[in-house]
Structure formats: structure tokens, C-alpha cells
PDB file of C-alpha atoms in Angstrom:
ATOM      1  CA  MET A  54       0.001   0.189   0.154  1.00 65.00           C
ATOM      2  CA  HIS A  55       1.386   3.525  -0.923  1.00 71.00           C
ATOM      3  CA  TYR A  56       1.837   5.835   1.712  1.00 75.00           C
ATOM      4  CA  THR A  57      -0.074   8.469  -0.255  1.00 82.00           C
ATOM      5  CA  VAL A  58      -3.155   6.207   0.236  1.00 80.00           C
ATOM      6  CA  LEU A  59      -2.764   6.402   4.111  1.00 83.00           C
ATOM      7  CA  LEU A  60      -2.347  10.177   3.848  1.00 85.00           C
ATOM      8  CA  LEU A  61      -5.950  10.204   2.336  1.00 82.00           C
ATOM      9  CA  PHE A  62      -7.306   7.567   4.753  1.00 84.00           C
ATOM     10  CA  VAL A  63      -6.221   9.075   8.148  1.00 88.00           C
ATOM     11  CA  PRO A  64      -7.981  12.350   8.014  1.00 87.00           C
ATOM     12  CA  ALA A  65     -11.125  10.924   6.361  1.00 82.00           C
ATOM     13  CA  CYS A  66     -11.345   8.028   8.851  1.00 82.00           C
ATOM     14  CA  PHE A  67     -10.574  10.274  11.883  1.00 85.00           C
ATOM     15  CA  ALA A  68     -13.417  12.490  10.751  1.00 80.00           C
ATOM     16  CA  LEU A  69     -15.624   9.554  10.791  1.00 76.00           C
ATOM     17  CA  ASN A  70     -14.352   8.490  14.294  1.00 83.00           C
ATOM     18  CA  MET A  71     -14.948  11.672  15.627  1.00 83.00           C
ATOM     19  CA  ALA A  72     -18.458  12.132  14.349  1.00 75.00           C
ATOM     20  CA  PRO A  73     -20.936  12.293  17.403  1.00 73.00           C
ATOM     21  CA  GLY A  74     -22.887   9.004  17.965  1.00 77.00           C
ATOM     22  CA  PRO A  75     -23.861   6.889  20.488  1.00 82.00           C
ATOM     23  CA  ASN A  76     -20.713   5.264  21.563  1.00 84.00           C
ATOM     24  CA  ASN A  77     -18.891   8.768  21.702  1.00 86.00           C
ATOM     25  CA  LEU A  78     -21.808  10.094  23.801  1.00 85.00           C
ATOM     26  CA  LEU A  79     -21.203   7.223  26.190  1.00 87.00           C
ATOM     27  CA  SER A  80     -17.805   8.071  26.550  1.00 90.00           C
ATOM     28  CA  ILE A  81     -18.609  11.519  27.668  1.00 87.00           C
ATOM     29  CA  SER A  82     -21.528  10.078  30.044  1.00 85.00           C
ATOM     30  CA  ASN A  83     -19.028   7.510  31.430  1.00 88.00           C
ATOM     31  CA  ALA A  84     -16.038   9.923  32.045  1.00 89.00           C
ATOM     32  CA  THR A  85     -18.410  12.309  33.850  1.00 85.00           C
ATOM     33  CA  ARG A  86     -19.666   9.619  36.038  1.00 82.00           C
ATOM     34  CA  TYR A  87     -16.593   7.404  36.555  1.00 87.00           C
ATOM     35  CA  GLY A  88     -13.579   9.264  35.427  1.00 87.00           C
ATOM     36  CA  PHE A  89     -11.341   9.383  32.462  1.00 91.00           C
ATOM     37  CA  ARG A  90      -9.481   6.059  32.956  1.00 92.00           C
ATOM     38  CA  ILE A  91     -12.757   3.985  33.299  1.00 92.00           C
ATOM     39  CA  ALA A  92     -14.305   5.543  30.190  1.00 92.00           C
ATOM     40  CA  CYS A  93     -11.255   4.781  28.049  1.00 93.00           C
ATOM     41  CA  LEU A  94     -10.972   1.158  29.457  1.00 94.00           C
ATOM     42  CA  ALA A  95     -14.727   0.566  29.022  1.00 94.00           C
ATOM     43  CA  GLY A  96     -14.142   1.785  25.330  1.00 93.00           C
ATOM     44  CA  ILE A  97     -12.319  -1.632  24.811  1.00 95.00           C
ATOM     45  CA  GLY A  98     -15.817  -3.368  24.355  1.00 94.00           C
ATOM     46  CA  ARG A  99     -16.543  -0.867  21.417  1.00 93.00           C
ATOM     47  CA  LEU A 100     -13.320  -1.778  19.882  1.00 94.00           C
ATOM     48  CA  LEU A 101     -13.760  -5.463  20.200  1.00 95.00           C
ATOM     49  CA  ALA A 102     -17.048  -5.012  18.430  1.00 92.00           C
ATOM     50  CA  PHE A 103     -15.514  -2.933  15.550  1.00 92.00           C
ATOM     51  CA  LEU A 104     -12.772  -5.566  15.292  1.00 91.00           C
ATOM     52  CA  GLY A 105     -15.749  -8.297  14.830  1.00 88.00           C
ATOM     53  CA  MET A 106     -17.363  -6.170  12.311  1.00 85.00           C
ATOM     54  CA  LEU A 107     -13.818  -5.409  10.531  1.00 84.00           C
ATOM     55  CA  THR A 108     -13.186  -9.284  10.327  1.00 83.00           C
ATOM     56  CA  LEU A 109     -16.869  -9.867   8.689  1.00 78.00           C
ATOM     57  CA  ALA A 110     -16.028  -7.039   6.375  1.00 75.00           C
ATOM     58  CA  SER A 111     -12.638  -8.515   5.472  1.00 73.00           C
ATOM     59  CA  THR A 112     -14.046 -11.799   4.954  1.00 73.00           C
ATOM     60  CA  GLY A 113     -17.024 -10.777   2.931  1.00 66.00           C
ATOM     61  CA  LEU A 114     -19.504 -12.049   5.380  1.00 55.00           C
ATOM     62  CA  ALA A 115     -20.891  -8.548   5.640  1.00 53.00           C
ATOM     63  CA  VAL A 116     -22.726  -8.964   2.184  1.00 56.00           C
ATOM     64  CA  VAL A 117     -25.506 -10.722   4.418  1.00 55.00           C
ATOM     65  CA  LEU A 118     -26.459  -7.450   5.829  1.00 54.00           C
ATOM     66  CA  HIS A 119     -26.941  -6.251   2.187  1.00 56.00           C
ATOM     67  CA  THR A 120     -28.923  -9.029   0.940  1.00 59.00           C
ATOM     68  CA  SER A 121     -30.998 -10.154   4.141  1.00 63.00           C
ATOM     69  CA  GLU A 122     -33.472  -7.839   5.047  1.00 68.00           C
ATOM     70  CA  LEU A 123     -34.685 -10.007   8.039  1.00 71.00           C
ATOM     71  CA  LEU A 124     -31.228  -9.808   9.607  1.00 65.00           C
ATOM     72  CA  PHE A 125     -30.517  -6.224   8.984  1.00 64.00           C
ATOM     73  CA  TYR A 126     -33.781  -5.094  10.551  1.00 73.00           C
ATOM     74  CA  ALA A 127     -33.424  -7.603  13.323  1.00 73.00           C
ATOM     75  CA  ILE A 128     -30.068  -5.869  14.336  1.00 65.00           C
ATOM     76  CA  LYS A 129     -31.509  -2.441  13.997  1.00 69.00           C
ATOM     77  CA  VAL A 130     -34.497  -3.028  16.218  1.00 77.00           C
ATOM     78  CA  ALA A 131     -32.216  -4.917  18.814  1.00 72.00           C
ATOM     79  CA  GLY A 132     -29.949  -1.848  18.725  1.00 64.00           C
ATOM     80  CA  ALA A 133     -32.552   0.829  18.865  1.00 74.00           C
ATOM     81  CA  ALA A 134     -34.079  -1.059  21.776  1.00 78.00           C
ATOM     82  CA  TYR A 135     -30.789  -1.336  23.876  1.00 68.00           C
ATOM     83  CA  LEU A 136     -30.179   2.541  23.266  1.00 67.00           C
ATOM     84  CA  LEU A 137     -33.584   3.255  24.624  1.00 80.00           C
ATOM     85  CA  TYR A 138     -32.984   0.866  27.468  1.00 77.00           C
ATOM     86  CA  LEU A 139     -29.839   3.006  28.298  1.00 70.00           C
ATOM     87  CA  ALA A 140     -31.822   6.039  27.861  1.00 76.00           C
ATOM     88  CA  VAL A 141     -34.266   5.172  30.510  1.00 82.00           C
ATOM     89  CA  GLN A 142     -31.540   3.939  32.971  1.00 74.00           C
ATOM     90  CA  LEU A 143     -29.699   7.203  32.562  1.00 69.00           C
ATOM     91  CA  TRP A 144     -32.782   9.296  32.834  1.00 79.00           C
ATOM     92  CA  ARG A 145     -33.658   7.385  36.283  1.00 78.00           C
ATOM     93  CA  ALA A 146     -29.921   7.408  37.354  1.00 67.00           C
ATOM     94  CA  ASP A 147     -29.488   8.871  40.830  1.00 67.00           C
ATOM     95  CA  PRO A 148     -27.788  12.126  40.584  1.00 61.00           C
ATOM     96  CA  THR A 149     -26.383  12.256  43.908  1.00 63.00           C
ATOM     97  CA  PRO A 150     -22.398  12.729  44.074  1.00 53.00           C
ATOM     98  CA  THR A 151     -20.672   9.564  44.649  1.00 50.00           C
ATOM     99  CA  ALA A 152     -16.776   8.941  45.378  1.00 47.00           C
ATOM    100  CA  GLU A 153     -15.245   7.401  42.295  1.00 44.00           C
ATOM    101  CA  ASP A 154     -13.487   4.990  44.767  1.00 42.00           C
ATOM    102  CA  ASN A 155     -16.717   3.442  45.561  1.00 45.00           C
ATOM    103  CA  GLN A 156     -17.439   2.256  42.522  1.00 46.00           C
ATOM    104  CA  PRO A 157     -17.918  -1.334  42.409  1.00 44.00           C
ATOM    105  CA  SER A 158     -15.292  -3.551  40.669  1.00 46.00           C
ATOM    106  CA  ALA A 159     -17.857  -4.915  38.152  1.00 44.00           C
ATOM    107  CA  SER A 160     -18.819  -1.632  36.918  1.00 81.00           C
ATOM    108  CA  LEU A 161     -15.980  -1.403  34.477  1.00 88.00           C
ATOM    109  CA  MET A 162     -17.241  -4.767  32.867  1.00 91.00           C
ATOM    110  CA  ALA A 163     -20.721  -3.485  32.806  1.00 90.00           C
ATOM    111  CA  LEU A 164     -19.665  -0.277  31.002  1.00 91.00           C
ATOM    112  CA  ALA A 165     -17.622  -2.283  28.559  1.00 93.00           C
ATOM    113  CA  ARG A 166     -20.670  -4.548  27.765  1.00 92.00           C
ATOM    114  CA  GLN A 167     -22.514  -1.341  27.193  1.00 90.00           C
ATOM    115  CA  GLU A 168     -20.166   0.220  24.893  1.00 92.00           C
ATOM    116  CA  PHE A 169     -19.985  -3.411  22.957  1.00 94.00           C
ATOM    117  CA  PHE A 170     -23.708  -3.783  22.667  1.00 89.00           C
ATOM    118  CA  VAL A 171     -24.170  -0.204  21.536  1.00 87.00           C
ATOM    119  CA  ALA A 172     -21.587  -0.587  18.744  1.00 88.00           C
ATOM    120  CA  ALA A 173     -22.545  -3.987  17.886  1.00 85.00           C
ATOM    121  CA  GLY A 174     -26.351  -3.125  17.611  1.00 78.00           C
ATOM    122  CA  ASN A 175     -25.737  -0.471  15.207  1.00 71.00           C
ATOM    123  CA  PRO A 176     -25.916  -2.014  11.582  1.00 64.00           C
ATOM    124  CA  LYS A 177     -24.793   1.166  10.190  1.00 64.00           C
ATOM    125  CA  ALA A 178     -21.429   0.635  11.293  1.00 71.00           C
ATOM    126  CA  ILE A 179     -20.564  -2.534   9.470  1.00 69.00           C
ATOM    127  CA  LEU A 180     -22.229  -1.040   6.277  1.00 65.00           C
ATOM    128  CA  ILE A 181     -19.598   1.825   6.643  1.00 69.00           C
ATOM    129  CA  PHE A 182     -16.815  -0.733   6.910  1.00 74.00           C
ATOM    130  CA  THR A 183     -18.134  -2.406   3.870  1.00 69.00           C
ATOM    131  CA  ALA A 184     -18.625   0.937   1.877  1.00 67.00           C
ATOM    132  CA  PHE A 185     -15.834   3.106   3.298  1.00 73.00           C
ATOM    133  CA  LEU A 186     -12.514   0.737   3.905  1.00 76.00           C
ATOM    134  CA  PRO A 187     -12.527  -0.865   0.395  1.00 72.00           C
ATOM    135  CA  GLN A 188     -12.318   2.556  -1.310  1.00 73.00           C
ATOM    136  CA  PHE A 189      -8.641   2.555  -0.149  1.00 78.00           C
ATOM    137  CA  VAL A 190      -7.592  -0.926  -1.155  1.00 75.00           C
ATOM    138  CA  ASN A 191      -5.779  -1.437  -4.188  1.00 76.00           C
ATOM    139  CA  PRO A 192      -7.317  -4.778  -5.737  1.00 70.00           C
ATOM    140  CA  ALA A 193      -4.176  -5.311  -7.765  1.00 77.00           C
ATOM    141  CA  GLU A 194      -2.177  -6.065  -4.489  1.00 80.00           C
ATOM    142  CA  PRO A 195      -3.034  -8.692  -1.789  1.00 80.00           C
ATOM    143  CA  ILE A 196      -6.363  -7.653  -0.171  1.00 75.00           C
ATOM    144  CA  THR A 197      -5.699  -9.110   3.566  1.00 79.00           C
ATOM    145  CA  PRO A 198      -2.679  -7.135   4.500  1.00 84.00           C
ATOM    146  CA  GLN A 199      -4.095  -3.790   3.291  1.00 84.00           C
ATOM    147  CA  PHE A 200      -7.378  -4.468   5.079  1.00 82.00           C
ATOM    148  CA  ALA A 201      -5.551  -5.405   8.000  1.00 86.00           C
ATOM    149  CA  LEU A 202      -3.566  -2.238   8.020  1.00 90.00           C
ATOM    150  CA  LEU A 203      -6.588   0.058   7.457  1.00 88.00           C
ATOM    151  CA  GLY A 204      -8.527  -1.826   9.984  1.00 89.00           C
ATOM    152  CA  ALA A 205      -5.663  -1.336  12.539  1.00 92.00           C
ATOM    153  CA  THR A 206      -5.513   2.307  11.920  1.00 92.00           C
ATOM    154  CA  PHE A 207      -9.232   2.634  12.205  1.00 91.00           C
ATOM    155  CA  LEU A 208      -9.103   1.160  15.785  1.00 92.00           C
ATOM    156  CA  VAL A 209      -6.252   3.224  16.797  1.00 94.00           C
ATOM    157  CA  LEU A 210      -7.892   6.511  15.491  1.00 93.00           C
ATOM    158  CA  GLU A 211     -11.146   5.101  17.102  1.00 92.00           C
ATOM    159  CA  TRP A 212      -9.151   4.861  20.629  1.00 94.00           C
ATOM    160  CA  VAL A 213      -8.003   8.515  19.993  1.00 94.00           C
ATOM    161  CA  ALA A 214     -11.431   9.481  19.288  1.00 91.00           C
ATOM    162  CA  MET A 215     -12.799   7.959  22.435  1.00 93.00           C
ATOM    163  CA  ALA A 216     -10.224   9.272  24.590  1.00 94.00           C
ATOM    164  CA  ALA A 217     -11.024  12.905  23.193  1.00 92.00           C
ATOM    165  CA  TYR A 218     -14.734  12.643  24.240  1.00 90.00           C
ATOM    166  CA  ALA A 219     -13.720  11.208  27.602  1.00 92.00           C
ATOM    167  CA  TYR A 220     -11.475  14.031  28.062  1.00 91.00           C
ATOM    168  CA  ILE A 221     -14.387  16.513  27.385  1.00 87.00           C
ATOM    169  CA  GLY A 222     -16.575  14.582  29.702  1.00 84.00           C
ATOM    170  CA  LEU A 223     -13.898  14.576  32.248  1.00 84.00           C
ATOM    171  CA  HIS A 224     -14.074  18.429  32.311  1.00 81.00           C
ATOM    172  CA  MET A 225     -17.834  18.583  32.160  1.00 76.00           C
ATOM    173  CA  ARG A 226     -17.921  16.621  35.492  1.00 70.00           C
ATOM    174  CA  HIS A 227     -16.783  19.883  37.282  1.00 68.00           C
ATOM    175  CA  TRP A 228     -19.567  21.791  35.575  1.00 69.00           C
ATOM    176  CA  PHE A 229     -22.138  19.328  36.790  1.00 61.00           C
ATOM    177  CA  ALA A 230     -20.787  18.566  40.151  1.00 58.00           C
ATOM    178  CA  THR A 231     -23.963  19.319  42.254  1.00 64.00           C
ATOM    179  CA  ALA A 232     -27.093  16.838  42.162  1.00 68.00           C
ATOM    180  CA  ARG A 233     -29.179  19.326  39.899  1.00 71.00           C
ATOM    181  CA  GLY A 234     -26.533  19.683  37.362  1.00 67.00           C
ATOM    182  CA  LYS A 235     -25.742  15.835  37.419  1.00 67.00           C
ATOM    183  CA  ARG A 236     -29.526  15.339  36.771  1.00 75.00           C
ATOM    184  CA  ILE A 237     -29.635  17.884  34.041  1.00 73.00           C
ATOM    185  CA  PHE A 238     -26.539  16.166  32.256  1.00 67.00           C
ATOM    186  CA  ASN A 239     -28.084  12.635  32.733  1.00 68.00           C
ATOM    187  CA  ARG A 240     -31.501  13.572  31.308  1.00 76.00           C
ATOM    188  CA  SER A 241     -29.856  15.443  28.391  1.00 73.00           C
ATOM    189  CA  CYS A 242     -27.758  12.422  27.521  1.00 68.00           C
ATOM    190  CA  SER A 243     -30.851  10.271  27.960  1.00 74.00           C
ATOM    191  CA  ALA A 244     -32.668  12.260  25.503  1.00 79.00           C
ATOM    192  CA  LEU A 245     -29.962  11.994  22.843  1.00 71.00           C
ATOM    193  CA  LEU A 246     -29.554   8.523  23.195  1.00 67.00           C
ATOM    194  CA  ALA A 247     -33.235   7.998  22.859  1.00 78.00           C
ATOM    195  CA  SER A 248     -33.133  10.283  19.843  1.00 77.00           C
ATOM    196  CA  ALA A 249     -30.312   7.945  18.485  1.00 66.00           C
ATOM    197  CA  GLY A 250     -32.377   4.900  18.941  1.00 70.00           C
ATOM    198  CA  LEU A 251     -35.368   6.303  17.398  1.00 78.00           C
ATOM    199  CA  GLY A 252     -33.016   7.452  14.346  1.00 72.00           C
ATOM    200  CA  LEU A 253     -31.875   4.067  14.068  1.00 62.00           C
ATOM    201  CA  LEU A 254     -35.461   2.481  13.796  1.00 73.00           C
ATOM    202  CA  THR A 255     -35.817   5.031  10.833  1.00 73.00           C
ATOM    203  CA  MET A 256     -32.521   4.148   9.015  1.00 61.00           C
ATOM    204  CA  ARG A 257     -33.148   2.250   5.848  1.00 61.00           C
ATOM    205  CA  ARG A 258     -31.062  -0.580   4.176  1.00 53.00           C
ATOM    206  CA  ALA A 259     -29.228   0.753   1.482  1.00 51.00           C
TER     207      ALA A 259
END
């Protein structure tokens, strides 16, 4: 793969990573509630989901989403339902300030699962992989190494974007230090997650 391809791929990919979405919203919310480190570690769940999607896309199995309307809509409905579930939980969350040290050890795994299911429940993501990444692959050269390099670059940039959103959330925590401020923030995030869930329901298969 020529280096000029990467020069085009990196900024386009990073713009895609930085686009506001349910997972990046979760990074902000998790950093606000649990801290920067926890939010970044929880994001491993998102990366695992994207890694699975990249694997499917590289092996051609993602074409099923293009051909199977039933599977596409099943994933879409499941993803939207999970986003609405998270929205309800966040709306009802206790805004009373708590010490980070008192968070249960299992909370990290729970947050990672949230990140994983939010990413995996969005069929638009795998459709992006099948439409976006192949544009930078040269069919005259071995496909697998190119896809591996592009996929690894995507995951690294996704981690950077995740950290950037978590950093924003870390500083927003100081703005919402009171119970009233946390309630406003939680319910704002809840409304955005619910909007994302409803938006996912309206998404049509290309």
C-alpha cells in the first residue's frame, strides 16, 4: 500500500471516528460519572465490536446485511431497543454525588458491555466498513494485508477519538458537580440516546 493512500485515509477516517454518535456520547457520560481512565477502558468493548465487524467485512460475510432484509432489521430493532433501555436507565440514574473509589469493581465490565452492545447493535457501522474501507484497497495487491493495516489504523484512531470525548466528559464533570447539574446532564444524555435509538429505527437498508 502506497503511503499516499494512508495520507488520504487517516484524515477521512478520523473525521468518521470523531463524528458524534451513541458510543462517543457514552464516553462523555462514563467519564463524567466514573472518570477518564474508566471511560477509556470501557471503550475496549466498543473496539472489540468494531474488530468483529472489520473481520466480517474483510471476509466478505458482511454482504449478508446487504442481502438479508430480515437480519438487517433484526439487528436494527435490537440496537434501537438497547439504546432506549440505556436512555431510561440514565434518565432514572441517581444524581447524588458519589466517590469514584466507591464504584463496584464490576462496573467496568458493565460499562464495557454497554459499549460493545451499542456498537454491535448498529448495523450502520458494518455497512460503513463495507463501503468506506474498500475504497482505499488496491485490488491489484494482496487484499488481506491492506485491510489489516486499514482496520488497525481505524481502531487506533477510534481509541484516540474515544479518549478525546472522554476528556471532554472529564471536564464537564466539574460543571455538573451538584446533584441538580448531574440530573440535567444525565437527562440530556438520555434524550440524545433516545433520539439515536429512534433514529436507528428510521434507518433504511441501502
